[in-house]
Short mmCIF file of C-alpha atoms and ligand atoms in Angstrom, two decimals:
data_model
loop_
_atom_site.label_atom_id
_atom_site.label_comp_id
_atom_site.label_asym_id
_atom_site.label_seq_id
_atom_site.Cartn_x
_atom_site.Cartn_y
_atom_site.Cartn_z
CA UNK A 232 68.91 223.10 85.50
CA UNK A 233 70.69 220.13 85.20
CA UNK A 234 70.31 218.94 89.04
CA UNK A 235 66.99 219.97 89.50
CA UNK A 236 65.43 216.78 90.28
CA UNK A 237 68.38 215.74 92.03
CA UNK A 238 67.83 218.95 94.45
CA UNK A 239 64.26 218.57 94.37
CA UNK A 240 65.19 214.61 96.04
CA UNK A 241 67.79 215.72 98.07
CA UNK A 242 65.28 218.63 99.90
CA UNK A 243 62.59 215.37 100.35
CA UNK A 244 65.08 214.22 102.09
CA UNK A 245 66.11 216.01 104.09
CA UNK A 246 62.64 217.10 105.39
CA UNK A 247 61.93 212.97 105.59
CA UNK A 248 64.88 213.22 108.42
CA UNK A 249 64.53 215.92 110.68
CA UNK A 250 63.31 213.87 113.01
CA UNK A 251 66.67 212.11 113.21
CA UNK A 252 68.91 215.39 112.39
CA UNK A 253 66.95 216.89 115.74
CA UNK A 254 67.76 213.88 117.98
CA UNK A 255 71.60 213.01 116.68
CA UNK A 256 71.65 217.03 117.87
CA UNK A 257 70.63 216.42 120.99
CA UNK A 258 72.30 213.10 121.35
CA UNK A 259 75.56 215.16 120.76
CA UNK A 260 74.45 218.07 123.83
CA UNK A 261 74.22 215.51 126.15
CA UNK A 262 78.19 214.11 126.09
CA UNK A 263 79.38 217.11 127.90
CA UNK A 264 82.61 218.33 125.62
CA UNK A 265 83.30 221.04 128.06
CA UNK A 266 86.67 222.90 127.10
CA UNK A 267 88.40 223.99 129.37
CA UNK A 268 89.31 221.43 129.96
CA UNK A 269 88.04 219.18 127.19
CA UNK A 270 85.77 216.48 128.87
CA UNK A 271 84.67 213.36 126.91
CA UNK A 272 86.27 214.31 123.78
CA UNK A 273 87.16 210.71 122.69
CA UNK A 274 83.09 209.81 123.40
CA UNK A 275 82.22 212.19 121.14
CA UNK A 276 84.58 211.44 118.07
CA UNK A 277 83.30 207.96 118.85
CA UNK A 278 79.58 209.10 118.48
CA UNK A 279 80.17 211.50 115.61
CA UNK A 280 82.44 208.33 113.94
CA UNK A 281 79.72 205.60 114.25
CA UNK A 282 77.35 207.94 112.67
CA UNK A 283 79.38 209.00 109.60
CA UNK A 284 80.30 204.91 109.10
CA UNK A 285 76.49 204.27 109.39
CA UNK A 286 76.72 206.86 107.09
CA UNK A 287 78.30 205.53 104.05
CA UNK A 288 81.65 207.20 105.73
CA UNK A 289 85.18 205.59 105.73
CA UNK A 290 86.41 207.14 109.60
CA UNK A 291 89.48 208.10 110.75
CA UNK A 292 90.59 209.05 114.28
CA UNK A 293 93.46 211.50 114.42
CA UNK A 294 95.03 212.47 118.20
CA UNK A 295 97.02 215.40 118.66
CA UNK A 296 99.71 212.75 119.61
CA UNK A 297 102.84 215.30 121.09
CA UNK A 298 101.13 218.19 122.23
CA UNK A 299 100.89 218.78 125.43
CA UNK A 300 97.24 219.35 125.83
CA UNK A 301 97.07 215.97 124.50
CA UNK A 302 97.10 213.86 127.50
CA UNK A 303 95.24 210.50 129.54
CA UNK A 304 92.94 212.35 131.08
CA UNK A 305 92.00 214.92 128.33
CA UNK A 306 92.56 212.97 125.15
CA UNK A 307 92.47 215.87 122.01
CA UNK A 308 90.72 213.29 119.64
CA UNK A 309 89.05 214.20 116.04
CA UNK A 310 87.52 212.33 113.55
CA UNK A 311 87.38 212.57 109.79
CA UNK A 312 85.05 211.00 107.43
CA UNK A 313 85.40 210.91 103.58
CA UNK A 314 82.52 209.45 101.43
CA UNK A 315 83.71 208.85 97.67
CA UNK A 316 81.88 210.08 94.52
CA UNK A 317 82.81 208.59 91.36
CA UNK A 318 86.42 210.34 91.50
CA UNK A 319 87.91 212.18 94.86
CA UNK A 320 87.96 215.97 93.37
CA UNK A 321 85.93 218.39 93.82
CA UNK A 322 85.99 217.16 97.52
CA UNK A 323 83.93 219.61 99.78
CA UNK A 324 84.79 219.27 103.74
CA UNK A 325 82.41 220.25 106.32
CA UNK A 326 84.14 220.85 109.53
CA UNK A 327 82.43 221.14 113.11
CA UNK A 328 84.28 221.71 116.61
CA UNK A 329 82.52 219.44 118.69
CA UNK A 330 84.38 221.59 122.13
CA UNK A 331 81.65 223.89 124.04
CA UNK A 332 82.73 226.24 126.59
CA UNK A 333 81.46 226.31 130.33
CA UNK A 334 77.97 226.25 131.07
CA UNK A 335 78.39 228.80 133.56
CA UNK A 336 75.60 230.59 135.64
CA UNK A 337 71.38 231.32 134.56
CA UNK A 338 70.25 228.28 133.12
CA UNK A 339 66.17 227.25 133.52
CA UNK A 340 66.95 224.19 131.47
CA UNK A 341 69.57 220.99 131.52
CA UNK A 342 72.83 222.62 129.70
CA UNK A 343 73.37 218.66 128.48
CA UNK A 344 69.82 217.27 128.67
CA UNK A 345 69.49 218.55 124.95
CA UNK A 346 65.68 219.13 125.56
CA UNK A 347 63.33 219.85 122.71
CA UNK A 348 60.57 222.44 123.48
CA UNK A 349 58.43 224.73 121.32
CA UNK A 350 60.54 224.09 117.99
CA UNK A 351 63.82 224.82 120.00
CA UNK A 352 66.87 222.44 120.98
CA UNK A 353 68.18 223.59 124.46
CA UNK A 354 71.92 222.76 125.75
CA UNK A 355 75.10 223.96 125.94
CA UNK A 356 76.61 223.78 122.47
CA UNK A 357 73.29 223.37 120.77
CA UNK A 358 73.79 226.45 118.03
CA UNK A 359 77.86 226.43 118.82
CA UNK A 360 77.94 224.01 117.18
CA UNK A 361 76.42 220.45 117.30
CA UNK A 362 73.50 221.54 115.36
CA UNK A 363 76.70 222.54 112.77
CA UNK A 364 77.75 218.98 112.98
CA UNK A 365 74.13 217.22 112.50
CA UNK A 366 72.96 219.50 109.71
CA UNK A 367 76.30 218.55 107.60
CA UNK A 368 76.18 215.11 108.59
CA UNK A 369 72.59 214.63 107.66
CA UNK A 370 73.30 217.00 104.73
CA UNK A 371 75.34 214.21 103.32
CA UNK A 372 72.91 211.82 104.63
CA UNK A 373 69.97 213.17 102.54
CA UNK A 374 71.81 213.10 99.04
CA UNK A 375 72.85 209.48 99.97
CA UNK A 376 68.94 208.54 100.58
CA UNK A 377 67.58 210.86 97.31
CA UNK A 378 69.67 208.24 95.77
CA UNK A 379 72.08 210.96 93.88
CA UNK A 380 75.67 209.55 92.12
CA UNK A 381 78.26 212.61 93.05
CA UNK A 382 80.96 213.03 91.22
CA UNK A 383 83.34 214.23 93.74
CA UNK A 384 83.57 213.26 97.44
CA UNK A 385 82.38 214.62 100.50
CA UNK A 386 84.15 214.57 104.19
CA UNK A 387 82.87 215.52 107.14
CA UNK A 388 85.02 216.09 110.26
CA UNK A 389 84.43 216.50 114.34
CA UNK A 390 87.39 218.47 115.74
CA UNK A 391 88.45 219.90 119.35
CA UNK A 392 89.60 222.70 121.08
CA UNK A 393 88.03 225.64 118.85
CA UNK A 394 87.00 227.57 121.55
CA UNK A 395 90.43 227.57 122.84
CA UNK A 396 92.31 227.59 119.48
CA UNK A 397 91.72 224.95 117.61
CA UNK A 398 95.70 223.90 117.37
CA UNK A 399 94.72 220.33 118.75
CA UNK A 400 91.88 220.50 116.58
CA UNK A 401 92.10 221.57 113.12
CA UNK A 402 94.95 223.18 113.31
CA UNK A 403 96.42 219.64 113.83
CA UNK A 404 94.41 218.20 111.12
CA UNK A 405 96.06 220.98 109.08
CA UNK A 406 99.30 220.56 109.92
CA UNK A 407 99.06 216.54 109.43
CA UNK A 408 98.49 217.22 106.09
CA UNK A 409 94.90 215.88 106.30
CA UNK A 410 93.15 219.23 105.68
CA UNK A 411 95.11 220.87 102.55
CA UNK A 412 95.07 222.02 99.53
CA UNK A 413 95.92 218.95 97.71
CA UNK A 414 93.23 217.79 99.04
CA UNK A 415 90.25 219.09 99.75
CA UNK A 416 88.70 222.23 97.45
CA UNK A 417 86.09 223.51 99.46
CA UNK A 418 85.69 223.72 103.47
CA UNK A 419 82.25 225.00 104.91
CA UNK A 420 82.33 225.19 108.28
CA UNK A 421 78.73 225.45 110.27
CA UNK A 422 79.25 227.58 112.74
CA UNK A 423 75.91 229.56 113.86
CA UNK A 424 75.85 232.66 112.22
CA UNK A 425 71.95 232.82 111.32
CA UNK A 426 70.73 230.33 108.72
CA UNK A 427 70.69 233.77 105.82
CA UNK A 428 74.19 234.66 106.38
CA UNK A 429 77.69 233.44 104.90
CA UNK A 430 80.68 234.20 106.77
CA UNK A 431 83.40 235.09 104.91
CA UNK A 432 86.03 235.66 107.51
CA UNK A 433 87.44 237.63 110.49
CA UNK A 434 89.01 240.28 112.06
CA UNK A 435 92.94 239.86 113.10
CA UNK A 436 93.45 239.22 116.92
CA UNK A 437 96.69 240.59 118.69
CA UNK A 438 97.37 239.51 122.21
CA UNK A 439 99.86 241.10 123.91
CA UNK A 440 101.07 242.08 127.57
CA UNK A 441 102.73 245.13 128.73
CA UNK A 442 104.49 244.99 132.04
CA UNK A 443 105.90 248.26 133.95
CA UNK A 444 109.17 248.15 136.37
CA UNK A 445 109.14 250.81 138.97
CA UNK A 446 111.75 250.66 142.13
CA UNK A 447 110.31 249.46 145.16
CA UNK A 448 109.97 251.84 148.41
CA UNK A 449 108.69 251.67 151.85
CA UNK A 450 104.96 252.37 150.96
CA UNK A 451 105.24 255.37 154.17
CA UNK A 452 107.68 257.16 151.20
CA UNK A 453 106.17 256.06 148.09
CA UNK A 454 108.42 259.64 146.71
CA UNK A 455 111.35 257.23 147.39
CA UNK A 456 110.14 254.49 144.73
CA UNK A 457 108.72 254.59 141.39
CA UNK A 458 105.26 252.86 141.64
CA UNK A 459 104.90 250.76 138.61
CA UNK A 460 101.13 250.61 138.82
CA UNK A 461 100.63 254.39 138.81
CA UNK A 462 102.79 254.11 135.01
CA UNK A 463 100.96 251.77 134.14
CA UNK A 464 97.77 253.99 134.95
CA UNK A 465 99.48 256.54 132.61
CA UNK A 466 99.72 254.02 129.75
CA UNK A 467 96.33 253.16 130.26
CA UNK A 468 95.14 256.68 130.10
CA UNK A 469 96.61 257.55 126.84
CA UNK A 470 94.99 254.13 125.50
CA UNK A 471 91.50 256.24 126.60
CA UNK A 472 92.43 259.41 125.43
CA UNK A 473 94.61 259.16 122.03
CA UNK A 474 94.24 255.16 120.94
CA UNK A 475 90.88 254.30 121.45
CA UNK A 476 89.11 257.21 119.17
CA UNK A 477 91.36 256.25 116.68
CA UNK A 478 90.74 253.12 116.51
CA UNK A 479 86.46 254.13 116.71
CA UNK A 480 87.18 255.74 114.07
CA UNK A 481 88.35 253.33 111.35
CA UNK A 482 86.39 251.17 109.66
CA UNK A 483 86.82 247.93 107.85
CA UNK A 484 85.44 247.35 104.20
CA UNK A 485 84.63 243.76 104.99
CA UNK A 486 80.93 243.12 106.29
CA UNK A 487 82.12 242.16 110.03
CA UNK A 488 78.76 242.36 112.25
CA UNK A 489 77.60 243.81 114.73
CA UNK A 490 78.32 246.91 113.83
CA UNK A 491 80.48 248.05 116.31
CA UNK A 492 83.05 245.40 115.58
CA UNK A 493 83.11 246.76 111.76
CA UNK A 494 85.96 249.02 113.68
CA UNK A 495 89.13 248.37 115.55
CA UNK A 496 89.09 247.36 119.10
CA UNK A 497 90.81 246.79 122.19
CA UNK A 498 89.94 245.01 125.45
CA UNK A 499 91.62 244.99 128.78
CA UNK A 500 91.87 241.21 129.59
CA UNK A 501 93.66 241.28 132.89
CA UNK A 502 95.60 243.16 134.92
CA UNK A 503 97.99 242.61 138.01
CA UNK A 504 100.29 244.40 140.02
CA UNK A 505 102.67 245.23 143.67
CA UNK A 506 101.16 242.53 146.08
CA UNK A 507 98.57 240.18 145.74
CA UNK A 508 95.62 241.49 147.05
CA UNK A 509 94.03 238.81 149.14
CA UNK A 510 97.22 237.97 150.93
CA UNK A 511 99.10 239.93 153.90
CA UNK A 512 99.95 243.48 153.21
CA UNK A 513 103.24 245.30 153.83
CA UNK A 514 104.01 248.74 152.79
CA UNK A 515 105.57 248.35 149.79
CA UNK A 516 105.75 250.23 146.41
CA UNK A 517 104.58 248.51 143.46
CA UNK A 518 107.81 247.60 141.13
CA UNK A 519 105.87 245.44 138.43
CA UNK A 520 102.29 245.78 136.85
CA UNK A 521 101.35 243.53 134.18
CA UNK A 522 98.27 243.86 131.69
CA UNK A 523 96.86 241.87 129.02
CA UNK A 524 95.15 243.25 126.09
CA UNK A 525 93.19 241.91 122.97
CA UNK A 526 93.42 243.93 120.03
CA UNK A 527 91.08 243.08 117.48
CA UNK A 528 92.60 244.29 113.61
CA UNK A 529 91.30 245.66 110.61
CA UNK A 530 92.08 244.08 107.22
CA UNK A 531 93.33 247.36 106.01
CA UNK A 532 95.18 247.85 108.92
CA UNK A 533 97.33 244.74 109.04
CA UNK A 534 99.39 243.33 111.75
CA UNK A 535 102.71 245.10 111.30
CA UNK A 536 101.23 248.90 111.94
CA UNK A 537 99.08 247.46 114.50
CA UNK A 538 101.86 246.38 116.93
CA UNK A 539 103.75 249.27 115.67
CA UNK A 540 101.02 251.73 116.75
CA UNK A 541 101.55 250.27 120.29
CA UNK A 542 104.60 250.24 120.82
CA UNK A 543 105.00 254.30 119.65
CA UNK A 544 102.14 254.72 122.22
CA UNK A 545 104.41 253.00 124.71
CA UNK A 546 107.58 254.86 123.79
CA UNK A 547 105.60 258.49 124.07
CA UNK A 548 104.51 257.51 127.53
CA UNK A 549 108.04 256.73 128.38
CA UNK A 550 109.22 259.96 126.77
CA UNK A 551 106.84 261.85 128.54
CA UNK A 552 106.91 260.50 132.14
CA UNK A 553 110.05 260.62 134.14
CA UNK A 554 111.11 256.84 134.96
CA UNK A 555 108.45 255.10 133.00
CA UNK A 556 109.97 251.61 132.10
CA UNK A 557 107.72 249.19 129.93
CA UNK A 558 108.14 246.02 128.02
CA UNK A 559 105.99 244.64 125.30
CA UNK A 560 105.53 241.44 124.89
CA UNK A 561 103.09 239.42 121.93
CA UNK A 562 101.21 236.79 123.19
CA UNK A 563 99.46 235.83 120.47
CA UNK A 564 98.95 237.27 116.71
CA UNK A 565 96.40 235.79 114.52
CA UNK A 566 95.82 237.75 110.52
CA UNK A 567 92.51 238.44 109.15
CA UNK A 568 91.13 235.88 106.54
CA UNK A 569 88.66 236.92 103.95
CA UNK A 570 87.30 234.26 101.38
CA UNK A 571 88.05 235.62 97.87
CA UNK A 572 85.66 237.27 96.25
CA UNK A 573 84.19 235.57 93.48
CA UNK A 574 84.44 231.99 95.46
CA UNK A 575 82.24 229.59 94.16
CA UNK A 576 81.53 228.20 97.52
CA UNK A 577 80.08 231.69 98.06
CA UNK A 578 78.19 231.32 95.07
CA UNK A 579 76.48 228.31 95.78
CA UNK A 580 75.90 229.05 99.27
CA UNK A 581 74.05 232.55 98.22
CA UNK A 582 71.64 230.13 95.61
CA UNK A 583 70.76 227.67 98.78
CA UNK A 584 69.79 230.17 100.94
CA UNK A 585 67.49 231.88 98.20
CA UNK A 586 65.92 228.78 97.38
CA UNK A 587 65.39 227.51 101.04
CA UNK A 588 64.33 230.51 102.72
CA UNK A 589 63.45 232.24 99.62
CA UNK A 590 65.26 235.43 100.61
CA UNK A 591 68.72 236.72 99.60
CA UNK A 592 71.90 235.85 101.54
CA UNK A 593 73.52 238.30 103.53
CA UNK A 594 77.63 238.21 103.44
CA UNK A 595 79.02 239.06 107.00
CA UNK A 596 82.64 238.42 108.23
CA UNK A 597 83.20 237.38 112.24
CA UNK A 598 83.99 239.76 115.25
CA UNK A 599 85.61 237.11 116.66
CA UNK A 600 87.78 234.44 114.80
CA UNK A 601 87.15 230.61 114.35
CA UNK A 602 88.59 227.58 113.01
CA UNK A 603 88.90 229.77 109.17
CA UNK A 604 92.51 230.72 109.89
CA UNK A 605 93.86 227.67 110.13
CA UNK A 606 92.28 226.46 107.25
CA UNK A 607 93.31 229.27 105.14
CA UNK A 608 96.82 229.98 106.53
CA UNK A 609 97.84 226.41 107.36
CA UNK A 610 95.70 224.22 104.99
CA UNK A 611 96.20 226.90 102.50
CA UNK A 612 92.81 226.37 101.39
CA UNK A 613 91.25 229.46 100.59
CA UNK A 614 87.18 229.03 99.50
CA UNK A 615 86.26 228.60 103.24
CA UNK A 616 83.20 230.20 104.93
CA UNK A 617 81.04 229.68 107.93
CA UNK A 618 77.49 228.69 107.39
CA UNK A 619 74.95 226.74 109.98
CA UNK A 620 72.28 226.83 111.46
CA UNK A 621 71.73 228.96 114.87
CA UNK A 622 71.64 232.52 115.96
CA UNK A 623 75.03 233.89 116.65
CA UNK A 624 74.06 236.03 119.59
CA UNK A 625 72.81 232.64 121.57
CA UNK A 626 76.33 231.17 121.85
CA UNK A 627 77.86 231.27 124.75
CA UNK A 628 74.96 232.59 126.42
CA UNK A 629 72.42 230.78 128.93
CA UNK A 630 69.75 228.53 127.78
CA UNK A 631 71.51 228.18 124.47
CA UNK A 632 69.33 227.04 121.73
CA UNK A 633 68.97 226.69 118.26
CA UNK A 634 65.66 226.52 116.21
CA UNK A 635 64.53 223.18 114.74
CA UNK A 636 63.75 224.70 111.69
CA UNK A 637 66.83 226.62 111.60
CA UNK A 638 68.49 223.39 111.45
CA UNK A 639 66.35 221.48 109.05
CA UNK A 640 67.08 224.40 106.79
CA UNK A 641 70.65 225.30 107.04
CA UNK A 642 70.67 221.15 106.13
CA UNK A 643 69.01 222.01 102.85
CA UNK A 644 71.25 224.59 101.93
CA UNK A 645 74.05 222.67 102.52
CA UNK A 646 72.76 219.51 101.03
CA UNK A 647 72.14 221.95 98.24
CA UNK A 648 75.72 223.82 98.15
CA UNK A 649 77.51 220.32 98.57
CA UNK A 650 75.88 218.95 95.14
CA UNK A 651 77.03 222.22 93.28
CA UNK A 652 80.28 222.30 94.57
CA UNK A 653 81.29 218.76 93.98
CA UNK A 654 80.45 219.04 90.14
CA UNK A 655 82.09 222.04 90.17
CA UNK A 656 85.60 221.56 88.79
ZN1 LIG B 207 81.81 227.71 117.54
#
């Protein structure tokens, strides 16, 4: 093997600095980068930036200058770092959303004291995902101090707003031109998905309301108005009874886990409708009802049949029920991704994780979605995956944490992956 000594260095390394790939983790959990409604972004870029320059990085800041979440108080700031090999191509990025959501409710620990107990970093954001962001910082760190000559370049970038979309974030990088195709080759992002499993995409997301118009009535003769929450009771029925099994009942060929989200799904996100309920009440028939549902799609299934499938569903209600009156309405439509199979980023990823934790890689795909989509469908960069250290089921939860060795071992394997890949043209 032609880099074995290199790798051999490079893991030396890496174990040489967990000490500091531990505390720049914590370091990161305590600047609060709470989104909504995006707290102390610009701090953190800062933080991230100073490290990557100590780092051998050249840094850029990029705002989300014009859009409107953009603004004084909540500056949408990321950062970008690019290290050079001898020549810029094969140029791996590692990208980490440096956003967290709420603490919320349950904690025994600091959510930003970014405590270290028993092998475990605690603190909101510690697996989702500044451990990400150390382990591919000092990932790049530890082939700089083993000494190694790439031939491509690396870059390594902190971004906002995942957790709420990621348009401000890399999204924006995307759409700058900064994250593309003529660009960059390979993007690993290190999202927490356990340290033996490569994420090779997601599930397609369609948001979309339906509101019912009824005729209001004096609520003593609700027979003299059509009560637009009982329709929309009836649409939400046949959802139960005809939509739901069918959508149990397909399921996708790509590895999405858990299990349960290997099919299609829907949630009910909200719904409202007559008066509000807090306020003064009058006797009135509801004339509107409004819901808002997240329907999570199948490769196979595609977009197109998916809204389709709704609005049929829709249209029988309206056939069968005797003034039913519905719009639909898409909020918000994002398509599957799926690295292609074959992808050497996949590859090298799968040879890491064998050699670190000396057990084969598992290929999974997201329930959710993350910042993938805008790298492949914007960026139009298709060898992307998720890969980091943390356990999947801790984020977003209470006492978040992430395992120190987790971390000093997703850092080998990327340390690892990012030699391959940048020789790999
Ligand atoms: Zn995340």
């Amino acid at each position: 093997m032609a880099h074995a000594s290199a790798a051999d260095r490079v893991l030396t390394a890496v174990d040489a600095a967990a000490d500091e790939v531990v505390a720049f983790t914590s370091e990161l959990i305590r600047i609060p980068t709470v989104n909504p409604p995006g707290d102390a972004y610009e701090e953190c870029a800062h933080m991230i930036g100073d490290r990557l320059a100590a780092c051998g990085f050249e840094v850029e800041y990029h705002a989300a200058e014009g859009l409107p979440e953009h603004t004084p108080a909540h500056p949408r700031v990321n950062v970008v770092g690019l290290r050079r090999g001898r020549s810029l191509r094969p140029a791996v990025h590692l990208n980490g959303h440096f956003d967290v959501v709420p603490a919320g409710a349950g904690w025994t620990v600091d959510p930003f004291g970014g405590a270290v107990q028993d092998g475990r970093i605690y603190g909101r954001g510690a697996c989702d995902m500044k451990a990400g962001i150390a382990a591919a910082v000092y990932a790049a760190e530890a082939i700089r101090r083993a000494g190694v000559d790439l031939t491509g370049s690396i870059e390594i970038s902190g971004t906002v707003d995942e957790e709420s979309g990621g348009f401000a974030g890399v999204a924006w990088l995307a759409r700058q031109g900064r994250l593309s195709s003529t660009r960059q080759d390979f993007v690993i992002i290190p999202e927490p998905l356990n340290v033996d499993r490569i994420c090779i995409g997601h599930r397609g997301v369609y948001w979309f309301d339906v509101t019912t118009h009824g005729r209001i009535g004096h609520g003593s003769m609700p027979f003299l108005g059509v009560s637009a929450i009982e329709h929309m009771g009836i649409i939400l029925e046949k959802i139960r009874h005809e939509l739901l099994p069918a959508l149990a009942s397909r399921t996708t060929a790509v590895p999405v886990a858990p299990d349960g989200a290997r099919h299609a799904t829907l949630n009910i996100n909200g719904i409202m409708g007559g008066q509000p309920v807090d306020g003064i009440q009058t006797p009135c028939v509801a004339d509107r009802c409004r819901a808002v549902f997240d329907r999570r799609f199948l490769l196979e299934e595609g977009f197109d049949a998916t809204r389709a499938e709704i609005r049929a569903l829709l249209d029988r209600a309206a056939a069968e029920t005797a003034h039913l009156a519905c719009d639909l309405r898409d909020l918000m439509v994002v398509h599957p991704v799926r690295t292609p199979e074959g992808s050497p980023l996949v590859a090298s990823l799968e040879r890491g994780i064998q050699r670190v934790l000396g057990r084969k890689a598992r290929q999974i795909a997201s329930p959710g979605t993350y910042d993938h989509k805008h790298v492949d469908r914007i960026a139009g960069i298709p060898n992307c995956v998720a890969y980091g250290p943390g356990i999947l089921d801790l984020a977003h939860q209470p006492d978040e944490w992430c395992g120190v060795d987790d971390l000093v071992n997703a850092t080998k394997v990327l340390a690892l992956s990012i030699l391959e890949l940048t020789e790999s043209i």
